[in-house]
Structures are given as structure tokens and as C-alpha cells.
Amino acid sequence: MRRKLVVGNWKMHGSHAANAELLAGVLAAKPYLADVAMCVPFPYLSEVAVALTGSHLLWGAQDVSAHEQGAYTGEVSSTMLAEFGCRYAIVGHSERRACHNETDQLVADKAKAALAHGVTPIVCVGETLAQREAGETEMVVKRQLSAVIHTLTHCIGEIVVAYEPVWAIGTGRTATPEQAQEVHALLRKQLHAATPHAGGMRLLYGGSVKPDNAAALFAQPDIDGGLIGGASLKAGDFVAICRAAA
Ligand code: PEP
């Protein structure tokens, strides 16, 4: 039985005051029956770590460098994240693939760098609307995951995968539970071919998950929780989604 995982992705939102209010609201509603984590902008890692220490809630970053250290201005390594007690790092979010030209191989290298220092990568895959309408969903998500499988080899079982159809992110348009399950089943099958641990791996769905659609998505057999963007910024909504994952 896989324990559900709900991860908030704050994206580039936050302030000291807003973070304190949001964290207080999420903490006030614990305990949770699912694992809950928040992936926050780098400057806020320290305060989030302090606020969540001892709470069983976990925290993470929204990106990580593929490099260990050196002349990579603006990048943050997994060694640094590990120092903050970061449990997770999102890699390959569609906003980074699109705005920062991240390739499948770079995403795979980032996932490898994260794992090397005990930070679990949450690897995002997903098709655009044009790709879905062209019938390319399976090909695209398998290609994206394949790069990670070939780079991580025997460690692949240690990652979390998030299926995030690009057309559903921040648009209010959610994949139906059946559409999401169909892709999750494909991804699980691909992982089964790569590792004996695929049955225990957590595959998250992301894309306009809200309190009113979360339970139906999380009830699907291969959906093990969610990666939550906009709704993770409102304590009440995020708490309701975490409860739907019980
Ligand atoms: C995300 O940013 O990963 C995401 C899924 O965003 P939203 O929930 O706002 O669609």
C-alpha cells in the first residue's frame, strides 16, 4: 500500500508575512494521514525549515542544479539543499522546461544530482495541449521519463514522478480522473520494466487540483497524491486537498 503524498508548489509567491500565515494555517490542521510537503522559493527555505521542524511536514525546493559546485552563478546545489533539511526538489516542472529550455537530459541530470545528496527529486512530465490533440501524449511522457530511467538506472525506484499535463497547470482545466489514471498507468508500466520497485513508487497528479476534484483524482489506483500549485497558497484549500488524500 503506497502512502499518499501531497506537495505544495508555491512557485514564485510568498513574503515573510504571507508565509507565516499560510504555514500557521496548515500546521493548525495537522495531523495528516498523508505525507505533506511544501516546495518553496529558495530564500524562504530557512524560515520554512524552522517553522516546520518537529511537525512531520516536509519541505523542499522547486529546482536544483545538476552540478555539485563551481562557477554556476544563480544555481543552488543539492548539497546546499540538504543542509537546509530539504527532503524534496521538484525537477523538470513544465514552467522550467518552457521558460529555461530545460531538456529531458538536463532534468535527468538534476534528478541524479538531487538523489546523490539524499534529496528526493519530484520529476515532472507532461504533454502540451497541442501534443495531446496530436495524439502524442504517450510518446511525450514516455520520452521524458525514459531520460530519467536511463540516467538513474538502478536508483530510479527512489524518485517521485508527477504527471502534470501542461494544459491543466494554472488554467483551471483539470484532467478527468480517467484521463489522469490512463497516463499514470502508462508511466507505472514503464517503471515496472525498469525497476522491481515500481509498485511502491509514488506517482503524483498535478494540474488545477482543487478541494472539489482532489478526492476523485486521488481515488484512482495509480494516483498516489498531488503536486498542487495555486491551491497550495490558500491554507484552507491546501488542507482540504491533504485531507482528500487520506
Ligand atoms: C504546479 O505548479 O505544479 C501546478 C500543478 O499548478 P496548479 O495547481 O496551479 O495548476
GROMACS .gro file of C-alpha atoms and ligand atoms in nm:
model
  256
    1MET     CA    1   0.000   0.000   0.000
    2ARG     CA    2   0.152   0.332  -0.106
    3ARG     CA    3   0.113   0.621   0.137
    4LYS     CA    4  -0.029   0.926  -0.035
    5LEU     CA    5   0.187   1.235  -0.078
    6VAL     CA    6   0.062   1.591  -0.129
    7VAL     CA    7   0.321   1.852  -0.227
    8GLY     CA    8   0.255   2.224  -0.246
    9ASN     CA    9   0.442   2.418  -0.513
   10TRP     CA   10   0.439   2.781  -0.409
   11LYS     CA   11   0.601   2.881  -0.740
   12MET     CA   12   0.735   3.242  -0.716
   13HIS     CA   13   0.494   3.352  -0.444
   14GLY     CA   14   0.543   3.445  -0.083
   15SER     CA   15   0.654   3.706   0.170
   16HIS     CA   16   0.751   3.670   0.534
   17ALA     CA   17   0.401   3.768   0.644
   18ALA     CA   18   0.213   3.557   0.388
   19ASN     CA   19   0.434   3.252   0.456
   20ALA     CA   20   0.380   3.276   0.832
   21GLU     CA   21   0.003   3.293   0.789
   22LEU     CA   22  -0.006   3.006   0.538
   23LEU     CA   23   0.220   2.780   0.745
   24ALA     CA   24   0.022   2.853   1.062
   25GLY     CA   25  -0.299   2.752   0.886
   26VAL     CA   26  -0.152   2.428   0.752
   27LEU     CA   27   0.012   2.340   1.084
   28ALA     CA   28  -0.310   2.409   1.279
   29ALA     CA   29  -0.490   2.137   1.082
   30LYS     CA   30  -0.242   1.855   1.144
   31PRO     CA   31  -0.210   1.562   1.191
   32TYR     CA   32  -0.250   1.449   0.833
   33LEU     CA   33  -0.296   1.092   0.718
   34ALA     CA   34  -0.095   1.159   0.404
   35ASP     CA   35   0.265   1.280   0.375
   36VAL     CA   36   0.259   1.656   0.319
   37ALA     CA   37   0.540   1.873   0.185
   38MET     CA   38   0.586   2.228   0.061
   39CYS     CA   39   0.826   2.327  -0.212
   40VAL     CA   40   0.912   2.691  -0.163
   41PRO     CA   41   1.132   2.959  -0.322
   42PHE     CA   42   1.498   2.928  -0.219
   43PRO     CA   43   1.510   3.242   0.004
   44TYR     CA   44   1.229   3.104   0.221
   45LEU     CA   45   1.379   2.759   0.284
   46SER     CA   46   1.533   2.865   0.609
   47GLU     CA   47   1.217   3.011   0.765
   48VAL     CA   48   1.003   2.723   0.640
   49ALA     CA   49   1.252   2.474   0.784
   50VAL     CA   50   1.232   2.649   1.121
   51ALA     CA   51   0.850   2.667   1.114
   52LEU     CA   52   0.803   2.302   1.015
   53THR     CA   53   1.073   2.135   1.224
   54GLY     CA   54   0.918   1.875   1.452
   55SER     CA   55   0.582   1.890   1.273
   56HIS     CA   56   0.613   1.586   1.039
   57LEU     CA   57   0.552   1.822   0.748
   58LEU     CA   58   0.834   1.823   0.497
   59TRP     CA   59   0.982   2.094   0.281
   60GLY     CA   60   1.161   2.111  -0.048
   61ALA     CA   61   1.287   2.328  -0.332
   62GLN     CA   62   1.144   2.395  -0.676
   63ASP     CA   63   1.464   2.325  -0.867
   64VAL     CA   64   1.821   2.205  -0.812
   65SER     CA   65   2.144   2.237  -1.006
   66ALA     CA   66   2.282   1.940  -1.196
   67HIS     CA   67   2.626   2.048  -1.072
   68GLU     CA   68   2.797   1.984  -0.742
   69GLN     CA   69   2.966   2.327  -0.705
   70GLY     CA   70   3.158   2.582  -0.906
   71ALA     CA   71   3.109   2.870  -1.146
   72TYR     CA   72   2.733   2.838  -1.195
   73THR     CA   73   2.602   3.179  -1.093
   74GLY     CA   74   2.247   3.171  -0.965
   75GLU     CA   75   2.231   2.794  -0.922
   76VAL     CA   76   2.175   2.602  -0.599
   77SER     CA   77   2.325   2.257  -0.545
   78SER     CA   78   2.169   1.957  -0.377
   79THR     CA   79   2.445   1.970  -0.112
   80MET     CA   80   2.317   2.315  -0.015
   81LEU     CA   81   1.956   2.199  -0.013
   82ALA     CA   82   2.049   1.903   0.205
   83GLU     CA   83   2.197   2.147   0.458
   84PHE     CA   84   1.852   2.304   0.494
   85GLY     CA   85   1.698   1.963   0.562
   86CYS     CA   86   1.525   1.966   0.223
   87ARG     CA   87   1.352   1.639   0.159
   88TYR     CA   88   1.234   1.708  -0.196
   89ALA     CA   89   1.329   1.906  -0.505
   90ILE     CA   90   1.093   1.949  -0.798
   91VAL     CA   91   1.279   1.896  -1.127
   92GLY     CA   92   1.155   1.939  -1.482
   93HIS     CA   93   0.849   2.146  -1.398
   94SER     CA   94   0.691   2.247  -1.729
   95GLU     CA   95   0.749   2.614  -1.645
   96ARG     CA   96   1.123   2.545  -1.626
   97ARG     CA   97   1.121   2.327  -1.936
   98ALA     CA   98   0.942   2.606  -2.125
   99CYS     CA   99   1.098   2.924  -1.979
  100HIS     CA  100   1.451   2.793  -1.920
  101ASN     CA  101   1.478   2.549  -2.211
  102GLU     CA  102   1.541   2.255  -1.981
  103THR     CA  103   1.593   1.940  -2.185
  104ASP     CA  104   1.497   1.585  -2.087
  105GLN     CA  105   1.865   1.510  -2.022
  106LEU     CA  106   1.919   1.816  -1.803
  107VAL     CA  107   1.614   1.720  -1.600
  108ALA     CA  108   1.755   1.369  -1.560
  109ASP     CA  109   2.095   1.508  -1.454
  110LYS     CA  110   1.925   1.728  -1.194
  111ALA     CA  111   1.734   1.429  -1.059
  112LYS     CA  112   2.063   1.239  -1.030
  113ALA     CA  113   2.235   1.529  -0.852
  114ALA     CA  114   1.947   1.556  -0.603
  115LEU     CA  115   1.948   1.186  -0.520
  116ALA     CA  116   2.325   1.189  -0.470
  117HIS     CA  117   2.271   1.403  -0.158
  118GLY     CA  118   1.957   1.242  -0.024
  119VAL     CA  119   1.711   1.491  -0.174
  120THR     CA  120   1.423   1.309  -0.343
  121PRO     CA  121   1.354   1.451  -0.689
  122ILE     CA  122   0.992   1.501  -0.789
  123VAL     CA  123   1.029   1.459  -1.164
  124CYS     CA  124   0.756   1.633  -1.364
  125VAL     CA  125   0.643   1.503  -1.701
  126GLY     CA  126   0.351   1.611  -1.915
  127GLU     CA  127   0.230   1.698  -2.260
  128THR     CA  128   0.115   2.030  -2.403
  129LEU     CA  129  -0.236   2.075  -2.539
  130ALA     CA  130  -0.106   2.058  -2.897
  131GLN     CA  131   0.071   1.731  -2.821
  132ARG     CA  132  -0.242   1.583  -2.662
  133GLU     CA  133  -0.455   1.686  -2.956
  134ALA     CA  134  -0.200   1.533  -3.194
  135GLY     CA  135  -0.224   1.202  -3.006
  136GLU     CA  136   0.132   1.232  -2.877
  137THR     CA  137   0.071   1.218  -2.501
  138GLU     CA  138   0.209   0.867  -2.454
  139MET     CA  139   0.515   0.931  -2.666
  140VAL     CA  140   0.599   1.258  -2.490
  141VAL     CA  141   0.565   1.142  -2.130
  142LYS     CA  142   0.749   0.817  -2.201
  143ARG     CA  143   1.034   1.006  -2.368
  144GLN     CA  144   1.061   1.244  -2.071
  145LEU     CA  145   1.062   0.959  -1.818
  146SER     CA  146   1.294   0.745  -2.027
  147ALA     CA  147   1.577   1.000  -1.998
  148VAL     CA  148   1.549   0.980  -1.619
  149ILE     CA  149   1.532   0.600  -1.618
  150HIS     CA  150   1.848   0.572  -1.830
  151THR     CA  151   2.038   0.827  -1.622
  152LEU     CA  152   1.943   0.696  -1.278
  153THR     CA  153   1.949   0.325  -1.374
  154HIS     CA  154   1.914   0.116  -1.054
  155CYS     CA  155   1.822   0.424  -0.843
  156ILE     CA  156   1.508   0.503  -1.043
  157GLY     CA  157   1.286   0.348  -0.775
  158GLU     CA  158   1.384   0.628  -0.535
  159ILE     CA  159   1.221   0.916  -0.721
  160VAL     CA  160   0.870   1.058  -0.716
  161VAL     CA  161   0.708   1.119  -1.055
  162ALA     CA  162   0.449   1.392  -1.114
  163TYR     CA  163   0.229   1.374  -1.421
  164GLU     CA  164   0.136   1.735  -1.496
  165PRO     CA  165  -0.040   1.792  -1.826
  166VAL     CA  166   0.078   2.138  -1.929
  167TRP     CA  167  -0.271   2.235  -2.042
  168ALA     CA  168  -0.402   2.180  -1.689
  169ILE     CA  169  -0.141   2.381  -1.497
  170GLY     CA  170  -0.277   2.706  -1.362
  171THR     CA  171  -0.559   2.701  -1.617
  172GLY     CA  172  -0.846   2.575  -1.403
  173ARG     CA  173  -0.882   2.292  -1.655
  174THR     CA  174  -0.815   1.960  -1.483
  175ALA     CA  175  -0.760   1.622  -1.645
  176THR     CA  176  -1.051   1.395  -1.564
  177PRO     CA  177  -0.966   1.122  -1.316
  178GLU     CA  178  -0.985   0.872  -1.605
  179GLN     CA  179  -0.753   1.077  -1.829
  180ALA     CA  180  -0.502   1.113  -1.547
  181GLN     CA  181  -0.523   0.746  -1.448
  182GLU     CA  182  -0.464   0.638  -1.808
  183VAL     CA  183  -0.131   0.824  -1.818
  184HIS     CA  184  -0.033   0.717  -1.466
  185ALA     CA  185  -0.089   0.354  -1.564
  186LEU     CA  186   0.138   0.400  -1.868
  187LEU     CA  187   0.408   0.555  -1.652
  188ARG     CA  188   0.379   0.281  -1.390
  189LYS     CA  189   0.414   0.019  -1.664
  190GLN     CA  190   0.725   0.191  -1.797
  191LEU     CA  191   0.870   0.199  -1.444
  192HIS     CA  192   0.786  -0.169  -1.391
  193ALA     CA  193   1.002  -0.252  -1.691
  194ALA     CA  194   1.289  -0.057  -1.533
  195THR     CA  195   1.280  -0.148  -1.163
  196PRO     CA  196   1.137  -0.413  -0.929
  197HIS     CA  197   1.035  -0.123  -0.700
  198ALA     CA  198   0.783   0.038  -0.938
  199GLY     CA  199   0.487  -0.091  -0.737
  200GLY     CA  200   0.599   0.111  -0.435
  201MET     CA  201   0.678   0.432  -0.622
  202ARG     CA  202   0.458   0.737  -0.577
  203LEU     CA  203   0.313   0.895  -0.890
  204LEU     CA  204   0.150   1.233  -0.828
  205TYR     CA  205  -0.101   1.416  -1.044
  206GLY     CA  206  -0.071   1.793  -1.086
  207GLY     CA  207  -0.280   2.044  -1.278
  208SER     CA  208  -0.552   2.260  -1.122
  209VAL     CA  209  -0.615   2.022  -0.832
  210LYS     CA  210  -0.871   2.184  -0.601
  211PRO     CA  211  -1.065   2.074  -0.292
  212ASP     CA  212  -1.362   1.974  -0.509
  213ASN     CA  213  -1.176   1.749  -0.754
  214ALA     CA  214  -0.895   1.610  -0.537
  215ALA     CA  215  -1.076   1.309  -0.389
  216ALA     CA  216  -1.184   1.170  -0.727
  217LEU     CA  217  -0.832   1.206  -0.867
  218PHE     CA  218  -0.667   1.051  -0.560
  219ALA     CA  219  -0.911   0.758  -0.570
  220GLN     CA  220  -0.758   0.633  -0.895
  221PRO     CA  221  -0.544   0.322  -0.849
  222ASP     CA  222  -0.219   0.471  -0.982
  223ILE     CA  223  -0.256   0.824  -0.846
  224ASP     CA  224  -0.070   0.849  -0.517
  225GLY     CA  225  -0.130   1.212  -0.436
  226GLY     CA  226  -0.083   1.552  -0.594
  227LEU     CA  227   0.151   1.834  -0.681
  228ILE     CA  228  -0.052   2.143  -0.601
  229GLY     CA  229   0.024   2.491  -0.734
  230GLY     CA  230  -0.231   2.769  -0.688
  231ALA     CA  231  -0.437   2.591  -0.424
  232SER     CA  232  -0.129   2.540  -0.204
  233LEU     CA  233  -0.121   2.915  -0.139
  234LYS     CA  234  -0.452   2.910   0.048
  235ALA     CA  235  -0.429   2.723   0.377
  236GLY     CA  236  -0.795   2.617   0.372
  237ASP     CA  237  -0.776   2.476   0.019
  238PHE     CA  238  -0.443   2.304   0.075
  239VAL     CA  239  -0.563   2.146   0.399
  240ALA     CA  240  -0.880   2.022   0.227
  241ILE     CA  241  -0.671   1.865  -0.051
  242CYS     CA  242  -0.440   1.699   0.204
  243ARG     CA  243  -0.746   1.558   0.381
  244ALA     CA  244  -0.880   1.426   0.048
  245ALA     CA  245  -0.560   1.223   0.024
  246ALA     CA  246  -0.623   1.036   0.349
  247PEP     C1  247   0.204   2.326  -1.050
  247PEP     O1  248   0.252   2.439  -1.045
  247PEP     O2  249   0.277   2.227  -1.043
  247PEP     C2  250   0.058   2.313  -1.063
  247PEP     C3  251   0.008   2.194  -1.074
  247PEP     O3  252  -0.013   2.431  -1.060
  247PEP     P1  253  -0.174   2.443  -1.044
  247PEP     O4  254  -0.216   2.351  -0.933
  247PEP     O5  255  -0.195   2.586  -1.012
  247PEP     O6  256  -0.233   2.402  -1.175
   0.00000   0.00000   0.00000
